[in-house]
XYZ file of C-alpha atoms in Angstrom:
430
model
C -11.760 -29.659 4.876
C -9.966 -31.322 7.833
C -10.096 -29.185 11.049
C -6.697 -28.221 11.888
C -5.196 -29.992 15.366
C -2.452 -27.717 15.955
C -3.622 -24.247 17.929
C -0.885 -22.029 15.408
C -2.323 -23.964 12.019
C -6.129 -23.442 13.420
C -5.565 -19.493 14.209
C -3.528 -18.922 10.731
C -6.524 -21.207 9.216
C -9.190 -19.105 10.999
C -6.961 -16.147 10.154
C -7.542 -17.103 6.457
C -11.011 -17.989 6.030
C -13.178 -15.789 8.635
C -10.875 -12.465 8.463
C -13.643 -10.982 7.091
C -16.592 -12.647 8.890
C -14.877 -11.275 12.247
C -13.879 -8.242 10.894
C -17.429 -7.638 9.669
C -18.971 -7.974 12.829
C -17.439 -6.231 14.752
C -16.997 -2.711 13.430
C -20.723 -3.219 13.409
C -20.531 -2.882 17.144
C -17.215 -0.840 17.015
C -18.545 2.037 14.274
C -14.602 2.823 13.889
C -12.553 0.854 11.306
C -9.142 1.176 13.187
C -10.578 0.546 16.312
C -12.777 -2.865 14.837
C -9.411 -3.943 13.203
C -7.205 -3.622 16.341
C -10.057 -5.695 18.197
C -9.544 -8.305 15.729
C -5.936 -8.873 15.416
C -6.162 -8.632 19.668
C -8.582 -11.265 19.553
C -6.786 -13.373 17.086
C -3.149 -13.096 19.069
C -5.440 -14.221 22.418
C -6.831 -17.180 20.052
C -3.278 -18.488 19.920
C -2.589 -18.458 23.683
C -6.306 -19.748 24.490
C -6.638 -22.642 22.182
C -2.935 -23.562 23.537
C -4.842 -24.464 27.003
C -8.550 -24.565 26.713
C -8.263 -26.673 22.997
C -8.930 -25.676 19.543
C -13.258 -24.288 19.524
C -15.757 -25.819 17.913
C -16.786 -22.982 15.896
C -13.517 -21.032 15.815
C -14.894 -17.999 14.010
C -17.951 -17.615 16.417
C -14.775 -17.479 19.510
C -13.006 -14.718 17.363
C -16.514 -12.749 16.982
C -16.934 -12.716 20.807
C -13.731 -11.887 21.871
C -13.571 -9.243 19.395
C -16.984 -7.464 19.783
C -16.172 -8.036 23.703
C -12.912 -6.000 23.277
C -14.784 -3.032 21.383
C -17.331 -2.748 23.972
C -14.645 -2.445 26.790
C -12.616 -0.035 24.647
C -16.101 2.040 24.007
C -17.344 1.942 27.750
C -13.583 2.798 29.169
C -13.779 6.205 26.732
C -17.273 7.303 27.650
C -16.185 7.207 31.090
C -12.855 8.745 30.320
C -15.259 11.508 28.904
C -17.839 11.279 31.373
C -15.084 12.644 33.883
C -13.775 15.336 31.928
C -16.952 16.754 31.090
C -15.335 20.006 30.176
C -13.787 18.390 27.127
C -16.767 16.696 25.818
C -19.674 18.766 23.422
C -22.647 18.097 24.567
C -24.089 17.377 21.025
C -21.363 15.167 20.836
C -23.000 12.731 23.648
C -26.454 12.966 22.484
C -25.507 11.847 18.645
C -23.307 8.799 19.915
C -25.435 5.347 19.487
C -26.075 2.863 22.513
C -23.877 -0.202 21.461
C -26.545 -2.073 20.167
C -28.676 0.539 18.935
C -30.170 -0.270 15.617
C -30.167 2.049 12.419
C -32.638 4.564 11.764
C -34.380 5.139 8.957
C -35.431 8.749 8.109
C -38.884 8.421 9.409
C -37.596 7.448 12.353
C -38.521 3.991 12.887
C -36.178 1.022 13.904
C -34.876 -1.153 10.969
C -32.938 -4.630 11.472
C -29.669 -4.864 9.480
C -30.325 -8.033 7.878
C -33.549 -6.946 6.604
C -31.516 -4.752 4.280
C -28.241 -6.783 3.282
C -28.817 -10.129 5.279
C -24.966 -10.819 5.452
C -22.225 -9.300 7.497
C -19.344 -9.184 5.107
C -21.619 -7.858 2.302
C -23.225 -5.054 4.520
C -19.281 -4.052 5.364
C -19.101 -4.038 1.683
C -21.454 -1.542 0.976
C -20.979 0.304 4.148
C -17.221 0.662 2.661
C -18.143 1.556 -0.839
C -19.034 5.528 0.450
C -19.851 7.553 -2.517
C -17.953 10.187 -0.451
C -14.742 8.023 -1.280
C -13.065 7.821 -4.731
C -13.805 4.505 -6.234
C -10.025 3.401 -6.303
C -10.179 3.538 -2.409
C -13.435 2.145 -2.413
C -11.598 -0.813 -3.790
C -8.715 -0.850 -2.369
C -9.829 -0.300 1.618
C -12.630 -3.086 1.121
C -11.058 -5.899 -0.802
C -7.654 -4.730 2.193
C -9.829 -4.404 5.512
C -13.545 -6.484 4.439
C -11.965 -9.112 1.759
C -8.903 -10.052 4.052
C -6.199 -9.927 0.924
C -2.918 -9.071 1.819
C -1.625 -5.229 0.635
C 1.000 -6.736 -1.785
C -1.862 -8.519 -3.686
C -4.086 -5.787 -3.904
C -1.619 -3.407 -5.245
C -1.043 -6.317 -7.802
C -5.103 -6.574 -8.144
C -5.768 -2.811 -8.979
C -2.239 -2.526 -10.966
C -0.007 -0.322 -8.703
C 2.919 0.089 -6.437
C 2.777 -1.657 -2.861
C 3.461 1.688 -1.971
C 0.941 3.539 -3.291
C -1.636 0.872 -2.238
C -0.505 1.145 1.376
C -1.092 4.967 1.202
C -4.279 4.495 -0.854
C -5.516 2.683 1.866
C -4.240 4.937 4.785
C -5.846 8.238 3.339
C -9.121 6.369 2.982
C -9.067 5.511 6.389
C -8.070 9.201 7.237
C -11.146 10.359 5.234
C -13.338 8.297 6.916
C -12.249 9.346 10.121
C -12.313 13.172 9.374
C -15.455 13.059 7.361
C -17.429 11.283 9.937
C -18.789 8.817 7.913
C -21.032 6.471 9.977
C -20.384 2.585 9.709
C -24.039 1.778 9.223
C -26.003 0.262 6.720
C -27.291 2.102 3.734
C -30.551 2.279 3.654
C -32.560 0.135 0.643
C -32.539 3.925 -1.578
C -28.901 4.359 -1.093
C -27.814 0.344 -2.582
C -28.147 1.596 -5.978
C -25.660 4.206 -5.863
C -22.672 2.002 -4.568
C -23.764 -0.814 -6.538
C -20.745 -0.254 -9.210
C -18.040 -0.085 -6.118
C -19.306 -3.366 -4.439
C -19.960 -5.210 -8.235
C -15.638 -4.253 -8.667
C -15.097 -5.375 -5.213
C -16.581 -8.625 -5.921
C -15.258 -9.620 -9.594
C -11.717 -8.370 -7.616
C -12.324 -10.867 -4.718
C -12.982 -14.020 -7.207
C -10.219 -13.055 -9.610
C -7.750 -12.868 -6.613
C -9.011 -16.721 -6.014
C -9.334 -18.400 -9.174
C -5.968 -16.895 -9.782
C -4.056 -16.317 -6.794
C -1.742 -13.077 -7.108
C 0.697 -15.113 -5.228
C 1.228 -18.185 -3.070
C 2.321 -22.084 -3.816
C -1.180 -22.583 -5.776
C -2.891 -21.303 -8.823
C -6.154 -20.995 -7.036
C -7.219 -19.654 -3.826
C -10.599 -21.204 -3.152
C -11.632 -19.931 -0.421
C -11.440 -16.466 -1.810
C -13.264 -17.490 -5.024
C -16.043 -19.540 -2.616
C -16.506 -15.948 -0.740
C -17.282 -14.371 -3.831
C -19.575 -16.528 -5.223
C -21.838 -16.825 -1.745
C -21.413 -13.196 -1.957
C -22.548 -12.425 -5.964
C -25.897 -15.108 -4.831
C -26.616 -13.014 -1.891
C -26.850 -10.131 -4.014
C -28.621 -11.591 -6.538
C -31.040 -12.344 -3.947
C -30.637 -8.838 -2.465
C -31.035 -6.976 -5.890
C -33.091 -9.295 -8.373
C -33.538 -6.887 -11.054
C -30.402 -5.608 -11.594
C -29.321 -6.536 -14.786
C -25.120 -6.154 -13.874
C -25.590 -8.296 -10.242
C -27.362 -10.886 -12.789
C -24.580 -10.555 -15.241
C -21.320 -11.104 -12.466
C -23.088 -14.083 -11.041
C -23.238 -15.082 -14.439
C -19.275 -14.697 -15.060
C -18.708 -15.931 -11.910
C -20.296 -19.064 -12.467
C -19.166 -19.986 -15.797
C -15.766 -18.864 -14.938
C -15.584 -21.177 -11.686
C -17.356 -24.126 -13.506
C -13.522 -25.454 -14.845
C -12.188 -25.477 -11.498
C -11.452 -28.627 -11.717
C -9.637 -29.176 -14.682
C -7.479 -25.494 -14.334
C -3.780 -27.456 -12.556
C -2.977 -31.158 -13.510
C -0.762 -33.722 -11.857
C 1.487 -31.509 -9.071
C -0.309 -28.696 -9.218
C 0.452 -27.872 -12.950
C -1.113 -25.150 -14.519
C -3.227 -26.216 -17.764
C -4.217 -23.993 -20.160
C -7.409 -23.811 -21.883
C -6.769 -25.857 -24.490
C -5.808 -28.535 -22.287
C -8.725 -29.000 -20.026
C -10.659 -31.897 -20.086
C -14.014 -30.247 -21.017
C -15.933 -33.026 -20.104
C -15.141 -32.675 -16.344
C -16.284 -29.040 -16.385
C -19.338 -28.170 -14.025
C -22.748 -28.576 -16.200
C -25.337 -27.314 -13.586
C -23.235 -24.143 -13.047
C -23.088 -23.341 -16.745
C -26.580 -23.672 -17.240
C -27.214 -21.138 -14.798
C -24.963 -18.786 -16.220
C -26.650 -19.561 -19.466
C -30.069 -18.724 -18.459
C -28.746 -15.484 -16.600
C -26.907 -14.349 -19.916
C -29.454 -15.724 -22.430
C -32.154 -13.245 -20.063
C -29.625 -10.444 -19.666
C -29.106 -10.318 -22.710
C -32.822 -10.360 -24.147
C -33.507 -7.654 -21.621
C -31.582 -5.121 -23.826
C -29.430 -3.816 -21.044
C -26.220 -5.713 -21.344
C -23.542 -4.376 -18.915
C -19.948 -5.119 -18.894
C -19.946 -8.057 -16.776
C -22.863 -9.623 -18.978
C -20.775 -8.983 -21.917
C -17.516 -10.560 -19.975
C -19.671 -13.673 -19.051
C -21.069 -13.604 -22.551
C -17.736 -14.152 -23.955
C -16.631 -16.877 -21.875
C -19.655 -18.607 -22.202
C -18.795 -18.757 -25.965
C -15.131 -20.227 -24.528
C -17.168 -22.654 -22.487
C -19.722 -23.559 -25.027
C -16.853 -24.692 -27.930
C -16.676 -28.774 -28.197
C -12.405 -28.124 -28.659
C -11.136 -25.207 -27.854
C -10.183 -24.874 -31.948
C -14.260 -24.503 -32.805
C -14.372 -21.818 -30.092
C -16.358 -19.162 -32.073
C -13.572 -17.118 -32.595
C -15.600 -14.447 -34.621
C -18.142 -13.698 -32.505
C -16.171 -13.332 -29.006
C -14.028 -10.430 -31.501
C -17.418 -8.832 -31.689
C -18.547 -9.293 -27.935
C -14.988 -7.544 -27.479
C -16.178 -5.041 -29.513
C -19.194 -4.208 -28.125
C -17.261 -4.299 -24.214
C -14.218 -1.903 -25.019
C -16.707 1.166 -25.104
C -18.622 0.280 -21.932
C -15.706 -0.231 -20.500
C -12.609 0.803 -21.952
C -9.849 -0.819 -19.912
C -6.453 -1.803 -21.192
C -6.605 -5.198 -19.640
C -9.555 -5.886 -21.778
C -8.075 -4.372 -24.574
C -5.417 -6.700 -23.748
C -7.567 -9.892 -22.945
C -8.991 -8.931 -26.794
C -6.115 -9.736 -28.659
C -6.274 -13.396 -27.666
C -9.363 -13.673 -29.931
C -8.006 -11.502 -32.760
C -4.711 -13.750 -33.003
C -7.119 -16.178 -34.141
C -8.931 -14.434 -36.493
C -6.436 -11.962 -38.210
C -3.368 -13.946 -37.169
C -0.647 -13.450 -34.388
C 0.963 -10.538 -36.308
C -1.956 -7.873 -36.242
C -2.662 -8.921 -32.326
C 1.088 -8.557 -31.688
C 1.413 -4.901 -32.466
C -1.982 -4.293 -30.614
C -0.362 -5.988 -27.443
C 2.895 -3.555 -28.121
C 0.834 -0.243 -28.512
C -0.516 -1.159 -25.078
C 2.639 -1.909 -23.548
C 4.203 1.503 -25.097
C 1.382 3.143 -22.939
C 2.671 1.924 -19.854
C -0.607 1.631 -18.118
C 0.293 -2.260 -18.078
C 3.452 -2.413 -17.333
C 3.169 -3.889 -13.514
C 0.848 -6.926 -15.410
C 2.508 -9.951 -15.817
C -0.114 -11.273 -18.689
C 1.271 -8.546 -20.656
C 4.888 -9.724 -21.617
C 3.035 -13.599 -21.702
C 0.695 -12.720 -24.101
C 3.346 -11.481 -26.211
C 5.535 -13.872 -25.582
C 3.074 -16.613 -26.523
C 2.606 -13.943 -29.983
C 6.143 -14.256 -30.968
C 6.396 -17.583 -30.403
C 3.810 -18.897 -32.362
C 5.848 -16.279 -35.188
C 8.828 -18.318 -34.786
C 10.722 -15.364 -33.221
C 12.004 -17.296 -30.429
C 14.780 -15.231 -29.351
C 12.493 -12.487 -28.647
C 9.422 -14.327 -27.125
C 12.320 -15.412 -24.136
C 13.189 -11.992 -23.268
C 9.344 -11.326 -23.008
C 8.863 -14.769 -21.086
C 11.480 -13.201 -18.359
C 9.443 -10.404 -18.139
C 6.335 -12.007 -16.845
C 8.362 -14.376 -14.562
C 9.947 -11.211 -13.032
C 6.826 -9.967 -12.369
C 4.369 -12.967 -11.317
C 4.505 -14.073 -7.952
C 2.326 -17.063 -8.272
C 4.023 -20.045 -7.900
C 1.771 -22.147 -10.809
C 2.503 -19.517 -12.951
C 5.922 -19.219 -12.505
C 6.400 -22.966 -13.300
C 4.218 -22.834 -16.381
C 6.320 -19.736 -17.662
C 9.828 -21.240 -17.118
C 8.370 -24.318 -18.865
C 8.290 -22.481 -21.404
C 11.381 -20.650 -21.319
C 13.313 -23.782 -21.320
C 11.712 -25.295 -24.242
C 11.000 -21.631 -26.708
C 10.260 -24.052 -29.642
C 7.571 -26.446 -28.574
C 4.843 -26.273 -31.065
C 2.522 -23.712 -31.223
C -0.145 -23.030 -29.423
């Protein structure tokens, strides 16, 4: 990627690509999420002015991290100085417990431990830290996606199928609970990692999903987010190589990302799976994913990510879309649903179901999910419903459903695709 020459664009690029890394490094010093976030915001503001005068640094992330850490340390020193001048307002025990700025975390036996020996990536460390069991899993996901992964609050809300107001309130409550409960910002001990694994896997899956299909914006994908999720999944695999679901998640991301180069055509036009040139799929990634899936299935402990990876792999292995093993995909969904009784999974199952039992059967299940209301904000429900209606020749009803999907969609590539469907409602069924 060509480096930006305009300081304003360079700051914007660094905010998009490096926010999570800078925040993660700053929290390690500040040990307070609000303070770290404030210091990082100030660092970006300072960069805009400094880079105009001094030029864009060769390593913007390092410049920003240094600036944010310095602000955090200055703030902490000022607070300590103030408290030293107001001894009556400070409890002696509180002062004694306060760690030095660069003091390493301690094990229970009192020996120092380098955080990099536990979790060797700043962003992954902060994800594990934010996924504290004292927080509800919804709060863990919201807080981590917003602050650590840098997703805007509206995009986090779309990812978790709630309103923007609900999501903003959820993030605020999570931060307040961290402060009130005095949850420490430290790297979890190795023994604590498994208890936080489910939330961490959920974060990485949602982060990748936001990169694979951006919730909003002019392009179908945000490759920076997809690449970040893949890197973190690989790091997690190295950290916890014996965890089946870690292998399953990495396999799922690999097999899904293998189609990256073929998902859009000229002008960024969205290409459906049946339109994509399978000869251009990343065979190295597919082979790596296949090995992970086979090893996981042989182990007999197939969890939700491994089963999703197996489903995605069946789509990828078929010579053509028409030759996809639809019955086997339905069978895998039948195994997945009891493990992960999600309405999104139930909706996704209707696609292969329509290929094995016909669109009428699948439509009835989509309509049942629609009546349930849990997917009221999920644009793919009316989109799938519209396609089923279209295949049944119920053009007017399909048009209504396409319009509903269009109203819920903020990604411009997806909007263009849905608009084309509306413009040509009687096109050949798919």
